[in-house]
mmCIF file of C-alpha atoms in Angstrom:
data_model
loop_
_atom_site.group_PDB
_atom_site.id
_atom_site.type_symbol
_atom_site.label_atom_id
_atom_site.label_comp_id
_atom_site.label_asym_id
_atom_site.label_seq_id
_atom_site.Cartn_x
_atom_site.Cartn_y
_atom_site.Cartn_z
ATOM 1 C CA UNK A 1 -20.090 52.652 57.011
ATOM 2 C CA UNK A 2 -17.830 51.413 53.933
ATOM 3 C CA UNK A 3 -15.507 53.818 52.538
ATOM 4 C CA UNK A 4 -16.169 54.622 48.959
ATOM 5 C CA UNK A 5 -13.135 54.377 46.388
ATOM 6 C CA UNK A 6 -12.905 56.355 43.356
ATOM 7 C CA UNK A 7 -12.909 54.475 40.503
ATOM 8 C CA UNK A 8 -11.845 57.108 38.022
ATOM 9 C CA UNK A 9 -10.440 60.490 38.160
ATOM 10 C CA UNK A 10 -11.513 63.472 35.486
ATOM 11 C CA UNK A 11 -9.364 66.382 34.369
ATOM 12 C CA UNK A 12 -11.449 69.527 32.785
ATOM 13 C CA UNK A 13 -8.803 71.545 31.251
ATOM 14 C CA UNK A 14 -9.453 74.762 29.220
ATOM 15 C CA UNK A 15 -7.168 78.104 28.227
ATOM 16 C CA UNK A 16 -7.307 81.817 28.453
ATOM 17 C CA UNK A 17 -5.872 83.422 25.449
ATOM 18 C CA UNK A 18 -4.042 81.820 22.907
ATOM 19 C CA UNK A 19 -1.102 80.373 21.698
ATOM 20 C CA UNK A 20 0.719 82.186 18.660
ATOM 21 C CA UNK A 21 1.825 85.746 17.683
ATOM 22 C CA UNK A 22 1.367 88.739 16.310
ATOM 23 C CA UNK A 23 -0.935 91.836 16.854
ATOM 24 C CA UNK A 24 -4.184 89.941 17.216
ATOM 25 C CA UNK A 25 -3.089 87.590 19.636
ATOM 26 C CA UNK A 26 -3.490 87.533 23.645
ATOM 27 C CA UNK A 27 -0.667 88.721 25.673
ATOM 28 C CA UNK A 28 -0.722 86.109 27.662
ATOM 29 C CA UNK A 29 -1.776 82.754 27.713
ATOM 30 C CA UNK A 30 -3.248 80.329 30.732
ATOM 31 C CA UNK A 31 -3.995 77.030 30.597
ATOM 32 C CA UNK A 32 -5.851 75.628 33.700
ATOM 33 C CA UNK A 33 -7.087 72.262 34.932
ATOM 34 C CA UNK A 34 -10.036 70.947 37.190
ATOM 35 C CA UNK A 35 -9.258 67.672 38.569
ATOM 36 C CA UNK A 36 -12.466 65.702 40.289
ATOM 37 C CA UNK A 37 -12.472 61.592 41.012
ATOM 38 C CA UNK A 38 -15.729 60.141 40.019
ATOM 39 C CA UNK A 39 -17.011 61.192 44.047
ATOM 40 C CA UNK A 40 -15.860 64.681 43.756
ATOM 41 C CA UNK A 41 -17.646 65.213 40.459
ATOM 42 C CA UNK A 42 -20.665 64.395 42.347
ATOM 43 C CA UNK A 43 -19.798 67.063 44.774
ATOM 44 C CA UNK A 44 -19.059 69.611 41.919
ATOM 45 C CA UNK A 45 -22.610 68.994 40.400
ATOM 46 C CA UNK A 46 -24.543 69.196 43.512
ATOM 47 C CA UNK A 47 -22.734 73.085 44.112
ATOM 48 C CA UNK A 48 -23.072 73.604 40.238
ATOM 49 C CA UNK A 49 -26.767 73.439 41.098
ATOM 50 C CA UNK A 50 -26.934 75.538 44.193
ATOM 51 C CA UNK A 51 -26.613 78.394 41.471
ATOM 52 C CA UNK A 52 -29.600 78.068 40.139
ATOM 53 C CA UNK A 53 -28.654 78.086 36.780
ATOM 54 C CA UNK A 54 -30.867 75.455 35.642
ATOM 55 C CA UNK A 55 -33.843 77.719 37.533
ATOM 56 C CA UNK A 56 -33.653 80.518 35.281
ATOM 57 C CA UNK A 57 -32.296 79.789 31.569
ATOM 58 C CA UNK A 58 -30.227 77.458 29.804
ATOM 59 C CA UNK A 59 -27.046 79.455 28.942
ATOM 60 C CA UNK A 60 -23.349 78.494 28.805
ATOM 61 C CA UNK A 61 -21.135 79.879 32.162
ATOM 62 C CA UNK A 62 -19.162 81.658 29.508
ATOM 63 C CA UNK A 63 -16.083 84.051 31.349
ATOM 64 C CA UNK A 64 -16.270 87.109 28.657
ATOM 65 C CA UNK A 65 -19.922 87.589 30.043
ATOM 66 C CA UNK A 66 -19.836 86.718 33.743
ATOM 67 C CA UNK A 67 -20.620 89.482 36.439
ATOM 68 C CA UNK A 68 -18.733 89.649 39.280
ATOM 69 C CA UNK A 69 -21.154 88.396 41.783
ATOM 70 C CA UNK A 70 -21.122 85.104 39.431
ATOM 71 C CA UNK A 71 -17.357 85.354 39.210
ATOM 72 C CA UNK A 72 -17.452 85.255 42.866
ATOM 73 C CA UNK A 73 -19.521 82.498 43.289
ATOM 74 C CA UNK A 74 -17.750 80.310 41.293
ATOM 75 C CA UNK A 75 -14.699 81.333 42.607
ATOM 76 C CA UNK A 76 -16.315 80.031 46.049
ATOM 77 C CA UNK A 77 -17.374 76.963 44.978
ATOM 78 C CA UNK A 78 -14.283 76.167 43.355
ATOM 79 C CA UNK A 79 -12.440 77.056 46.527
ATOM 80 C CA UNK A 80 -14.919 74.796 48.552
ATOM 81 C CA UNK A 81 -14.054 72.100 46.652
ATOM 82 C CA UNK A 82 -10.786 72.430 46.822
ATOM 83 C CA UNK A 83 -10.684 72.939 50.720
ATOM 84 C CA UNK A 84 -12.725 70.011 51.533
ATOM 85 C CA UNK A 85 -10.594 67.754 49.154
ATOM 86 C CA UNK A 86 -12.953 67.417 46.449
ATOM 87 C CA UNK A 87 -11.357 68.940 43.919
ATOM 88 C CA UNK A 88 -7.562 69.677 43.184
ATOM 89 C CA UNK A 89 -6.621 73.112 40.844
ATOM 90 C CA UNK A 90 -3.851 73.930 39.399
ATOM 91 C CA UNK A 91 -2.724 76.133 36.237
ATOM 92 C CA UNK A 92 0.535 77.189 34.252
ATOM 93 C CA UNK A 93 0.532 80.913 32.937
ATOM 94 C CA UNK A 94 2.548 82.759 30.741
ATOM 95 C CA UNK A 95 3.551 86.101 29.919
ATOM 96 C CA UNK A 96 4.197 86.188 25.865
ATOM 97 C CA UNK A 97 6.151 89.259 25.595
ATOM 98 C CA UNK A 98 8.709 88.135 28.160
ATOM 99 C CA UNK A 99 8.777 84.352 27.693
ATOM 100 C CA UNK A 100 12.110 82.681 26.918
ATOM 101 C CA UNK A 101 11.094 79.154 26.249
ATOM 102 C CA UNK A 102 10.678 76.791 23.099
ATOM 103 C CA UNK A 103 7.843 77.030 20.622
ATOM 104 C CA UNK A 104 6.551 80.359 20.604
ATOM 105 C CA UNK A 105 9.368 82.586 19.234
ATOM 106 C CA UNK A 106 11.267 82.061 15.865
ATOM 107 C CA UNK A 107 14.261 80.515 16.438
ATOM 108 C CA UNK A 108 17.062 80.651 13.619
ATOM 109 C CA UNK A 109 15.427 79.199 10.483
ATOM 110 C CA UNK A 110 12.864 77.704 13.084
ATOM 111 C CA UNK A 111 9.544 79.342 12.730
ATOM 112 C CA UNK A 112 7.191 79.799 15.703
ATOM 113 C CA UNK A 113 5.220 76.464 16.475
ATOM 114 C CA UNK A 114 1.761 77.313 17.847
ATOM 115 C CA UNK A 115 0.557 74.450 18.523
ATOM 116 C CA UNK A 116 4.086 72.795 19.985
ATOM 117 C CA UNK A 117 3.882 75.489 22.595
ATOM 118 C CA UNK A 118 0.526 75.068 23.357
ATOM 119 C CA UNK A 119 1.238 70.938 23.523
ATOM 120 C CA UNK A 120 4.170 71.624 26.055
ATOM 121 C CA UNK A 121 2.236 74.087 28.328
ATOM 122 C CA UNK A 122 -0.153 71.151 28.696
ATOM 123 C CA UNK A 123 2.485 68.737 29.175
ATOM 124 C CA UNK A 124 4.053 70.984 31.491
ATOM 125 C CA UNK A 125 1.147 71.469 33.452
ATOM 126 C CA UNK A 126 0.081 67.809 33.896
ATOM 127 C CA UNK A 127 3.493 66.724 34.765
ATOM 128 C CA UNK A 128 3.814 69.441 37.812
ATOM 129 C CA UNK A 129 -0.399 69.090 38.597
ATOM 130 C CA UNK A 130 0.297 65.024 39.434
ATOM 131 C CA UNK A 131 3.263 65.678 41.377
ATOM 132 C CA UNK A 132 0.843 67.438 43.953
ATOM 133 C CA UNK A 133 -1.499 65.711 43.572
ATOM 134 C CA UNK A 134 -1.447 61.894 42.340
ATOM 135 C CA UNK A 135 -4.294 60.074 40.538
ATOM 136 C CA UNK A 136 -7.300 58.288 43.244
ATOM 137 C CA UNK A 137 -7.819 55.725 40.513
ATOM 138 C CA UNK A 138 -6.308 53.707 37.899
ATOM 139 C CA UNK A 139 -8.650 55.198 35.373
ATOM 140 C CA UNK A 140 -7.372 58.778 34.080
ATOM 141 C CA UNK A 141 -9.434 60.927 31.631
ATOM 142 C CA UNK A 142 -8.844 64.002 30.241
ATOM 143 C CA UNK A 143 -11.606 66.486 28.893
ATOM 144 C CA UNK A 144 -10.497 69.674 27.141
ATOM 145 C CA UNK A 145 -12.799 71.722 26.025
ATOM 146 C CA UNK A 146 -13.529 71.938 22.197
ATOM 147 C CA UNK A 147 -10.337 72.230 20.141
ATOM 148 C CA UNK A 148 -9.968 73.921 16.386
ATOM 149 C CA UNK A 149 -9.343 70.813 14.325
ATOM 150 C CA UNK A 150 -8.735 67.205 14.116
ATOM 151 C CA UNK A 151 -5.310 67.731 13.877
ATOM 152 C CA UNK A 152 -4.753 69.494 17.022
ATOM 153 C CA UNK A 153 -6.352 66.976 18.508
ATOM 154 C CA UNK A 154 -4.012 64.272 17.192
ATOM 155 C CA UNK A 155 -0.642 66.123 17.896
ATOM 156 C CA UNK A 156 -2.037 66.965 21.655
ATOM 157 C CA UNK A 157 -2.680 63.292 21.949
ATOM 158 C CA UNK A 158 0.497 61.769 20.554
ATOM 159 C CA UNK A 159 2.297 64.474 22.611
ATOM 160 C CA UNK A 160 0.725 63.200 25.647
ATOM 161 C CA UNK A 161 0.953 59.570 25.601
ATOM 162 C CA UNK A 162 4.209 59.991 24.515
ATOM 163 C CA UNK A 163 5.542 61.781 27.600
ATOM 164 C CA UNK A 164 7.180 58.882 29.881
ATOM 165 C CA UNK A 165 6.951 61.058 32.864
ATOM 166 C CA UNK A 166 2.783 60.998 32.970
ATOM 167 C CA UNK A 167 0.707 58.127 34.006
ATOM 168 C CA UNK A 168 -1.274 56.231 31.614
ATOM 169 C CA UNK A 169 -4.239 58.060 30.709
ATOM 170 C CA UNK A 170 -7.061 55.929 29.928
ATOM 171 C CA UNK A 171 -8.782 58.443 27.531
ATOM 172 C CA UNK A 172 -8.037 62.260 25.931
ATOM 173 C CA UNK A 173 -11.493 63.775 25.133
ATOM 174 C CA UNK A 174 -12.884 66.943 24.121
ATOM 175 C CA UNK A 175 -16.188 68.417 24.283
ATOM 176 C CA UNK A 176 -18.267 71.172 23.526
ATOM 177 C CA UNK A 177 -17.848 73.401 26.920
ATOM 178 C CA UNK A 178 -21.716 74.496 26.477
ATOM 179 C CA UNK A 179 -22.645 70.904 27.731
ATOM 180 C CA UNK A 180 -20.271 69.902 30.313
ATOM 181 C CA UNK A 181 -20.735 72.547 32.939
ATOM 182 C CA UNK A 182 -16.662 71.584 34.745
ATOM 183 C CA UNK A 183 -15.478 73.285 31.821
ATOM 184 C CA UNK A 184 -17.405 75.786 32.233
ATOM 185 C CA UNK A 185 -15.628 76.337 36.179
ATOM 186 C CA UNK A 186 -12.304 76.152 34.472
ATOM 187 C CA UNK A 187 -12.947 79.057 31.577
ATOM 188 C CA UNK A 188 -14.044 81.223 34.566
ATOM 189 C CA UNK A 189 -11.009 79.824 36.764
ATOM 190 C CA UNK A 190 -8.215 80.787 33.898
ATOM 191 C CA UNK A 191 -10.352 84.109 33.794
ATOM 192 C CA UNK A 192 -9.809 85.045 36.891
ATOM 193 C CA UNK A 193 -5.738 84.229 36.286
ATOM 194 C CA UNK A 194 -5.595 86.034 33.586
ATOM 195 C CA UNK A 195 -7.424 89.135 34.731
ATOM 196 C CA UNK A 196 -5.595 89.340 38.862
ATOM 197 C CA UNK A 197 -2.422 88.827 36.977
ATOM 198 C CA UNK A 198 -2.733 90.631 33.226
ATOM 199 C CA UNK A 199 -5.559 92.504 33.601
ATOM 200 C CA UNK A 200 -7.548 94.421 36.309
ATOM 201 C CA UNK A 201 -7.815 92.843 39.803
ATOM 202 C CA UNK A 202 -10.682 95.025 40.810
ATOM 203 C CA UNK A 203 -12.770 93.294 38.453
ATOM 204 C CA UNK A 204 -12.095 89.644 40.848
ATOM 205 C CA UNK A 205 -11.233 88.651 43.635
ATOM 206 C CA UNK A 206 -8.306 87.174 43.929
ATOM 207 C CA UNK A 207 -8.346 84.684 46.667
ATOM 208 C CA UNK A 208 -9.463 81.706 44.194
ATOM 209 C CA UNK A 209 -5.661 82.131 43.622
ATOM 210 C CA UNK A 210 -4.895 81.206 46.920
ATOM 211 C CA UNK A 211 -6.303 77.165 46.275
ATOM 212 C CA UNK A 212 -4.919 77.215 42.893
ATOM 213 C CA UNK A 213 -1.629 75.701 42.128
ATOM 214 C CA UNK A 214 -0.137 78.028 40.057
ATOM 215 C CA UNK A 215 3.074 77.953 37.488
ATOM 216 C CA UNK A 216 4.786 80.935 36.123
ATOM 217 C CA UNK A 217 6.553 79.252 32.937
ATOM 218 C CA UNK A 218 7.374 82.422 31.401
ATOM 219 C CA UNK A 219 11.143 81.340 31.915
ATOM 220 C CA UNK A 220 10.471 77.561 32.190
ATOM 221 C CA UNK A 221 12.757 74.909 33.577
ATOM 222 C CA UNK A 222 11.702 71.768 32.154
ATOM 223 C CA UNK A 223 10.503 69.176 34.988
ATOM 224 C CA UNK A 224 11.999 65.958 35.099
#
């Protein structure tokens, strides 16, 4: 029997909270990242489908609705996937009120940079998520999930190709999380952060946590 070889890997990425201040905004903030080759995401559709969400209606896996029993059995598919080698997680996290790097907090005649912040938290994570685990494939694509404007997209994209330390990413994409169901995985994933380490643990469990690469950056050192 021949031995498939990926041919391209996929990273979902999507964020709990968001990244500025003031007394509307999240407390914390969690950005978190789903990464499949081209043979895992095969293996991630044929679980997504064991749910039988298809079956009943079509409505987005959105995390501010999810019961628990769903929570849980995403949180079990995820960590099947990531057992068996079919998937690799990983996440950075932040607490706002305590964190003491660059970006967020006015700085001298430097105002707060919202979308800097939320640039190097994505940086940060993709720098530390490939030194566990390194791309299958020459081919890597990233998918966030729908962003505000065109110009966020542009800044997270120059920020990205411009960072020496990443491999060359073939393409930076976002989509509309309603129609690309690994997105979906990740809003409940960074969720389920958020609410075992910000919120209230009763309401998940908290062994997803256990297959999840995760980075406190609340005091970040910068990786090399």
């Amino acid at each position: 029997m021949s031995i498939r070889i990926p041919k391209r890997d996929f990273l979902f990425i999507d964020e709990s909270g968001d990244p500025g201040l003031g007394p509307s905004s999240s407390l914390s903030f969690t950005i978190g990242c789903l990464h499949v080759t081209d043979i895992g995401l095969e293996q991630f559709h044929r679980h997504y489908c064991s749910l039988g969400y298809f079956h009943t209606k079509l409505r987005e896996l959105k995390s501010s609705r999810l019961s628990r029993l769903r929570k849980d059995q995403i949180s079990d598919i995820l960590k099947w996937l990531a057992d068996h080698h079919h998937a690799a997680l990983s996440a950075v996290t932040v607490d706002k009120e305590l964190y003491g790097g660059p970006y967020l907090k006015p700085n001298g005649d430097i105002p707060s940079q919202p979308l800097s912040f939320r640039n190097f938290l994505n940086q940060e994570l993709l720098k530390r998520h490939f030194i566990n685990h390194p791309p299958a494939s020459q081919e890597i694509e990233i998918i966030f999930d729908r962003l505000v404007s065109e110009t966020e997209e542009v800044n997270l994209k120059r920020s990205l190709r411009s960072d020496l330390v990443l491999p060359r990413l073939e393409a930076i994409t976002q989509c509309d999380s309603r129609f690309v169901p690994a997105l979906q995985f990740v809003d409940a994933m960074v969720h389920i952060i958020k609410e075992t380490l910000f919120g209230d643990p009763e309401s998940v469990d908290g062994r997803l946590l256990d297959c999840i690469n995760l980075f406190d950056l609340t005091n970040p050192v910068r990786s090399k």
